[in-house]
Amino acid sequence: MSAPSLPAAADSSSVASWVASVAASPVLVEARRRLTAEGALPLHGLTGPARLLVPLLAAGPPLLVVAGAEREVERLADDLRTLALAAGAPGAVVAFPAPGPAPFRGLPRHPEASLRRAAAVHAALRGRLSALVASPAGLLRPILTPRLFETRVISVETGEDLTPEILLEALDEGGYRREDPVSAPGQVARRGGILDVFPPDRESPVRIAFLGDTVESLRTFDPETQRTTGLLERLELLPLSDAFAPRSVLDALQRVLADRFAGVRELPALLERLGRGLAGEELPELLALVPGATVPAWDVLPGWTVAVLDPDAVATEAEAFHERAQEERARREDPLALAVEEALVPAAALEERIARAPALHLREVDLDARGLHIPCRPVRRYAGDLRALAADLRGSDTPSVLLLGTAGRAERLKDVLREDGLTVGEGTSIDVRVGVVGTGFELPDVPVRVLADGDVFPEEVHLHRRRGRGARSFLSDFRDLKVGDLVVHQDHGIGRFEGLETIEVGSTREGARPIVDKLGSGAWEKTKRRVKKAMRDMAAELLRLYAERKARPGHAFTGESPWQREFEETFEYDETPDQAAAIVDVMRDMSEESPMDRLICGDVGYGKTEVAMRAAMRAVLDAKQVAVLAPTTILAFQHWKTFRKRFAPFPVRVEMVSRFRTPREIKAVLKDTAEGRVDVLIGTHRLLSKDVAFRDLGLLVIDEEQRFGVAAKERLKHLKTTVDCLTLSATPIPRTLQMGLAGIRDMSVIETPPKDRLAIQTSIVKFSTDVIATAIRQELARDGQVYFVHNRVESIYSLANLVQRLVPEARVAVAHGQMPEAELEKAMLAFVEGRADVLVATTIIENGLDIPRANTMLINRADRYGLAQLYQLRGRVGRSERRASAYLMV
């Protein structure tokens, strides 16, 4: 057999120059020779992303990378994708994730994971992959055979004879959900001769237009604006999972089950569900009963080279995966459950596949004298010193690949290097491009040097730009609508927009029984007079308030100073377009004489606090004080920690007043605030007390204003007339949102999510000790933490004891608002610092906690919460690159 070689990039001769020289290095030539001759080659000495680049250069694509832990798969795939692009490898690099909860747990697979597995299988069958990255948890779950999988891959071409009814029926069997309008992968909708479908492997949905029984056109469209964006000639529609059951398989499965489990009480209900096509979460495991229905995932990767990262860890994880499945099966005691050996791919089968040539076994430490040692060392960290970087590059002949997080940084670095007389790009040994890898490295024997963004610039965590689906559409439709425009009404057809009119709908609270007026009593006239007076008074107060704001000159803050720029450069993220626009809006408002009153609206964790801190820094640099008002003690505490960390390099004093402080400490802080020795004061409604005085307050930041009571809002009204005010909210009340949309109140919207932020997997389930134990164990297995929300103080300790009995290995803490301050702070800090695994708490955690390790939340009696409250609670999880889960228990 001959080892495949890595082709040069088709789009960049600069890539070809360094790849060609590196690929011809003696150590890689020797690696290719031995891999061809021996079939299996141990490699030692490599660490970090170097473990991915060397197999790519030595063996070439296609490459199956097997990691020792599921949590590493996404990061490794991201690193390999960047390196493969830099090396010019053809095809895509994809992660092949585990489909969600471990088998036999009785929990549904994650829809997105199933979609991605199906897309990966399809791409592999079509030969479109350079590499696939997986762990034993993903590889040991069987997939449908390629033959059966292909029966639900639907090809549609312009001009083809096909009826919408036949296509819709096929999509239903493939697992697509009817949803109008289509907005997410896996959805389909039909409107007459138009069929909208969102394939799982595409960035945008596709609109299929039929003319009779013929496909007239295929067009991509924006799901937010519903406007077409491109034209297609051909479309392939994939099934939504790698393990589904076509009708023929379902029929065969029913026969096998009827024979095997005859007499089992639960069997008729299962057969009835299967007959109706309503297979549940048990279906993927049951498919193994049908002969020839499933195969191991690597069967769609014939002849691929396998790169095993730490073979011992892979073997251990494969065995542990089966052991966990065995424990779950024994715990559930399901009479219809298969044996683990039947439902899953045996661990020995993975070991056998790895043992078959060709395979690279990568270990950091040399345990095999027969292996090939390729030394790897870390690169110098320049922390923004680009002149030093240029000097090192000039003095070295080693080909260097510099991967920067943004196009702007890449261009800036190219300019600096060229100013220093270096040639960059085509035909050179210096390749600067946009890409992200975890860490840089140098392979002196190859030789090649790879520098990550964090090696060139100060260490950062990058955000990605949200793929454009009308990022500004949240505001554009309402403001762009003009009198006289033609509009389409869903029920009434085409009409003309004549303007907006305020109307009254009802006069009582929803659900309240109205009081019936007596004839001739005059009560109705009195009610109308009272309401008119109240409305006049409210209108007069609002007019007075806003007129006073406009008339009374505020403080026009000065322009940017060197400290302001230095403060901005220490931000550990790249600003997203939305966040940058919000910062510009705030800075412009602060430079004007009239007091600012701006609402920053954005999802939890999207960077609203950073906007507030930029504004706070500008105020402090103008010798003004800043007040930060939070609705809860926990949120105030979190802001205090965040502000102190952010302002630590600067001579800015940040203090807090809340019940986490003793009366003596609060008294001292308030005294210093009044004398101007405190720059930023953070607190709850305690800041609105009469004994709180500022020497020169210039900026008021209000987080979640809708959570404050009437008295607090009255006090805020008067404060807003004299100082700049910035309000932050993820769920503004309708009136505030309407004022922002109508342009009455200034508003900025942050819609761009952080890099690798995954949608939270939300499930509505019945209260069950089985679900509780399973969800907690699943999170602990990946070294995570769990929130358990129970909003009844009188029974919260009983629930905590239940959790402790169900999961004895978990460290359980309790937090609620009626606890003594010291005890509450102790519990919260234990969870924040990782000394507690499960926090059983009331809605006191609704705002403020930012714990990346906490990625599972259970909410008891979720039906008793409002939508905004559930949204805020759910926002406590999913604040890292891991998939988060929220269980709404009823």
CSV table of N, CA and C in Angstrom, one decimal, residues 688-745:
chain,number,residue,atom,x,y,z
A,688,LEU,N,-30.3,53.3,46.8
A,688,LEU,CA,-31.3,54.3,46.7
A,688,LEU,C,-31.7,54.9,48.0
A,689,SER,N,-31.1,54.4,49.1
A,689,SER,CA,-31.4,54.9,50.4
A,689,SER,C,-31.0,56.3,50.6
A,690,LYS,N,-31.6,57.0,51.5
A,690,LYS,CA,-31.3,58.5,51.7
A,690,LYS,C,-30.0,58.7,52.3
A,691,ASP,N,-29.4,57.7,53.0
A,691,ASP,CA,-28.1,57.9,53.6
A,691,ASP,C,-26.9,57.7,52.6
A,692,VAL,N,-27.3,57.4,51.3
A,692,VAL,CA,-26.2,57.1,50.3
A,692,VAL,C,-26.1,58.4,49.5
A,693,ALA,N,-24.9,59.0,49.6
A,693,ALA,CA,-24.6,60.3,48.9
A,693,ALA,C,-23.3,60.2,48.2
A,694,PHE,N,-23.3,60.7,47.0
A,694,PHE,CA,-22.1,60.7,46.1
A,694,PHE,C,-21.6,62.2,46.1
A,695,ARG,N,-20.3,62.3,46.0
A,695,ARG,CA,-19.7,63.6,45.9
A,695,ARG,C,-19.9,64.2,44.5
A,696,ASP,N,-19.8,63.3,43.5
A,696,ASP,CA,-20.0,63.8,42.1
A,696,ASP,C,-20.4,62.6,41.2
A,697,LEU,N,-21.7,62.2,41.3
A,697,LEU,CA,-22.1,61.1,40.5
A,697,LEU,C,-22.3,61.5,39.1
A,698,GLY,N,-21.7,60.7,38.2
A,698,GLY,CA,-21.7,61.0,36.7
A,698,GLY,C,-22.4,60.0,35.9
A,699,LEU,N,-22.5,58.7,36.4
A,699,LEU,CA,-23.1,57.6,35.6
A,699,LEU,C,-23.8,56.7,36.5
A,700,LEU,N,-25.0,56.3,36.1
A,700,LEU,CA,-25.8,55.3,36.8
A,700,LEU,C,-26.0,54.1,35.9
A,701,VAL,N,-25.6,53.0,36.3
A,701,VAL,CA,-25.8,51.7,35.5
A,701,VAL,C,-26.9,50.9,36.2
A,702,ILE,N,-27.9,50.5,35.5
A,702,ILE,CA,-29.0,49.8,36.1
A,702,ILE,C,-29.1,48.4,35.4
A,703,ASP,N,-28.9,47.4,36.1
A,703,ASP,CA,-29.0,46.0,35.6
A,703,ASP,C,-30.4,45.4,35.9
A,704,GLU,N,-31.1,45.0,34.8
A,704,GLU,CA,-32.5,44.4,35.0
A,704,GLU,C,-33.4,45.4,35.7
A,705,GLU,N,-33.6,46.6,35.1
A,705,GLU,CA,-34.5,47.6,35.8
A,705,GLU,C,-35.9,47.1,36.1
A,706,GLN,N,-36.4,46.1,35.2
A,706,GLN,CA,-37.7,45.6,35.4
A,706,GLN,C,-37.9,44.9,36.7
A,707,ARG,N,-36.8,44.5,37.4
A,707,ARG,CA,-36.9,43.7,38.6
A,707,ARG,C,-37.1,44.6,39.8
A,708,PHE,N,-37.0,45.9,39.7
A,708,PHE,CA,-37.1,46.8,40.8
A,708,PHE,C,-38.6,47.2,41.1
A,709,GLY,N,-38.9,47.5,42.3
A,709,GLY,CA,-40.3,47.8,42.7
A,709,GLY,C,-40.6,49.3,42.4
A,710,VAL,N,-41.9,49.6,42.7
A,710,VAL,CA,-42.4,50.9,42.3
A,710,VAL,C,-41.6,52.1,43.0
A,711,ALA,N,-41.3,51.9,44.3
A,711,ALA,CA,-40.6,52.9,45.1
A,711,ALA,C,-39.2,53.1,44.5
A,712,ALA,N,-38.6,52.0,44.2
A,712,ALA,CA,-37.2,52.2,43.7
A,712,ALA,C,-37.2,52.9,42.3
A,713,LYS,N,-38.2,52.6,41.5
A,713,LYS,CA,-38.3,53.2,40.2
A,713,LYS,C,-38.6,54.7,40.3
A,714,GLU,N,-39.4,55.1,41.3
A,714,GLU,CA,-39.7,56.5,41.5
A,714,GLU,C,-38.4,57.2,41.8
A,715,ARG,N,-37.5,56.6,42.7
A,715,ARG,CA,-36.3,57.2,43.0
A,715,ARG,C,-35.4,57.3,41.8
A,716,LEU,N,-35.4,56.3,41.0
A,716,LEU,CA,-34.6,56.2,39.8
A,716,LEU,C,-35.0,57.3,38.8
A,717,LYS,N,-36.3,57.6,38.7
A,717,LYS,CA,-36.8,58.6,37.8
A,717,LYS,C,-36.1,60.0,38.1
A,718,HIS,N,-35.9,60.3,39.3
A,718,HIS,CA,-35.3,61.6,39.7
A,718,HIS,C,-33.8,61.6,39.5
A,719,LEU,N,-33.2,60.4,39.7
A,719,LEU,CA,-31.8,60.3,39.5
A,719,LEU,C,-31.4,60.5,38.0
A,720,LYS,N,-32.3,59.9,37.1
A,720,LYS,CA,-32.0,59.9,35.7
A,720,LYS,C,-32.0,61.4,35.1
A,721,THR,N,-32.7,62.3,35.8
A,721,THR,CA,-32.7,63.6,35.2
A,721,THR,C,-31.4,64.4,35.3
A,722,THR,N,-30.5,63.9,36.2
A,722,THR,CA,-29.3,64.6,36.5
A,722,THR,C,-28.0,63.9,36.0
A,723,VAL,N,-28.0,62.6,35.8
A,723,VAL,CA,-26.8,61.9,35.5
A,723,VAL,C,-27.1,61.0,34.2
A,724,ASP,N,-26.0,60.6,33.6
A,724,ASP,CA,-26.1,59.7,32.5
A,724,ASP,C,-26.5,58.3,33.0
A,725,CYS,N,-27.4,57.7,32.3
A,725,CYS,CA,-28.0,56.4,32.8
A,725,CYS,C,-27.9,55.4,31.7
A,726,LEU,N,-27.4,54.2,32.1
A,726,LEU,CA,-27.3,53.1,31.2
A,726,LEU,C,-28.0,51.9,31.8
A,727,THR,N,-29.0,51.4,31.0
A,727,THR,CA,-29.8,50.3,31.5
A,727,THR,C,-29.5,49.0,30.7
A,728,LEU,N,-29.2,47.9,31.5
A,728,LEU,CA,-28.9,46.6,30.8
A,728,LEU,C,-30.1,45.6,31.1
A,729,SER,N,-30.5,44.9,30.1
A,729,SER,CA,-31.5,44.0,30.3
A,729,SER,C,-31.5,42.9,29.2
A,730,ALA,N,-31.8,41.7,29.6
A,730,ALA,CA,-32.0,40.6,28.6
A,730,ALA,C,-33.5,40.4,28.3
A,731,THR,N,-34.3,40.8,29.3
A,731,THR,CA,-35.8,40.6,29.1
A,731,THR,C,-36.5,41.9,29.5
A,732,PRO,N,-36.4,43.0,28.7
A,732,PRO,CA,-37.0,44.2,29.1
A,732,PRO,C,-38.6,44.1,29.1
A,733,ILE,N,-39.2,44.8,29.9
A,733,ILE,CA,-40.7,44.8,29.9
A,733,ILE,C,-41.2,45.3,28.6
A,734,PRO,N,-42.4,44.9,28.2
A,734,PRO,CA,-42.9,45.3,26.9
A,734,PRO,C,-43.0,46.8,26.7
A,735,ARG,N,-43.3,47.6,27.7
A,735,ARG,CA,-43.3,49.1,27.5
A,735,ARG,C,-42.0,49.6,27.2
A,736,THR,N,-40.9,49.2,27.9
A,736,THR,CA,-39.6,49.6,27.6
A,736,THR,C,-39.1,49.2,26.2
A,737,LEU,N,-39.4,48.0,25.9
A,737,LEU,CA,-39.1,47.5,24.5
A,737,LEU,C,-39.8,48.3,23.5
A,738,GLN,N,-41.1,48.6,23.7
A,738,GLN,CA,-41.8,49.3,22.7
A,738,GLN,C,-41.3,50.8,22.5
A,739,MET,N,-40.9,51.4,23.7
A,739,MET,CA,-40.3,52.7,23.6
A,739,MET,C,-39.0,52.7,22.8
A,740,GLY,N,-38.2,51.6,23.0
A,740,GLY,CA,-37.0,51.5,22.2
A,740,GLY,C,-37.2,51.3,20.7
A,741,LEU,N,-38.2,50.4,20.4
A,741,LEU,CA,-38.5,50.1,19.0
A,741,LEU,C,-39.0,51.3,18.3
A,742,ALA,N,-39.8,52.1,19.0
A,742,ALA,CA,-40.4,53.3,18.4
A,742,ALA,C,-39.5,54.5,18.3
A,743,GLY,N,-38.3,54.3,18.9
A,743,GLY,CA,-37.3,55.4,18.9
A,743,GLY,C,-37.5,56.5,19.9
A,744,ILE,N,-38.5,56.2,20.9
A,744,ILE,CA,-38.7,57.2,22.0
A,744,ILE,C,-37.5,57.1,22.9
A,745,ARG,N,-37.0,55.9,23.2
A,745,ARG,CA,-35.9,55.7,24.1
A,745,ARG,C,-34.7,55.1,23.3
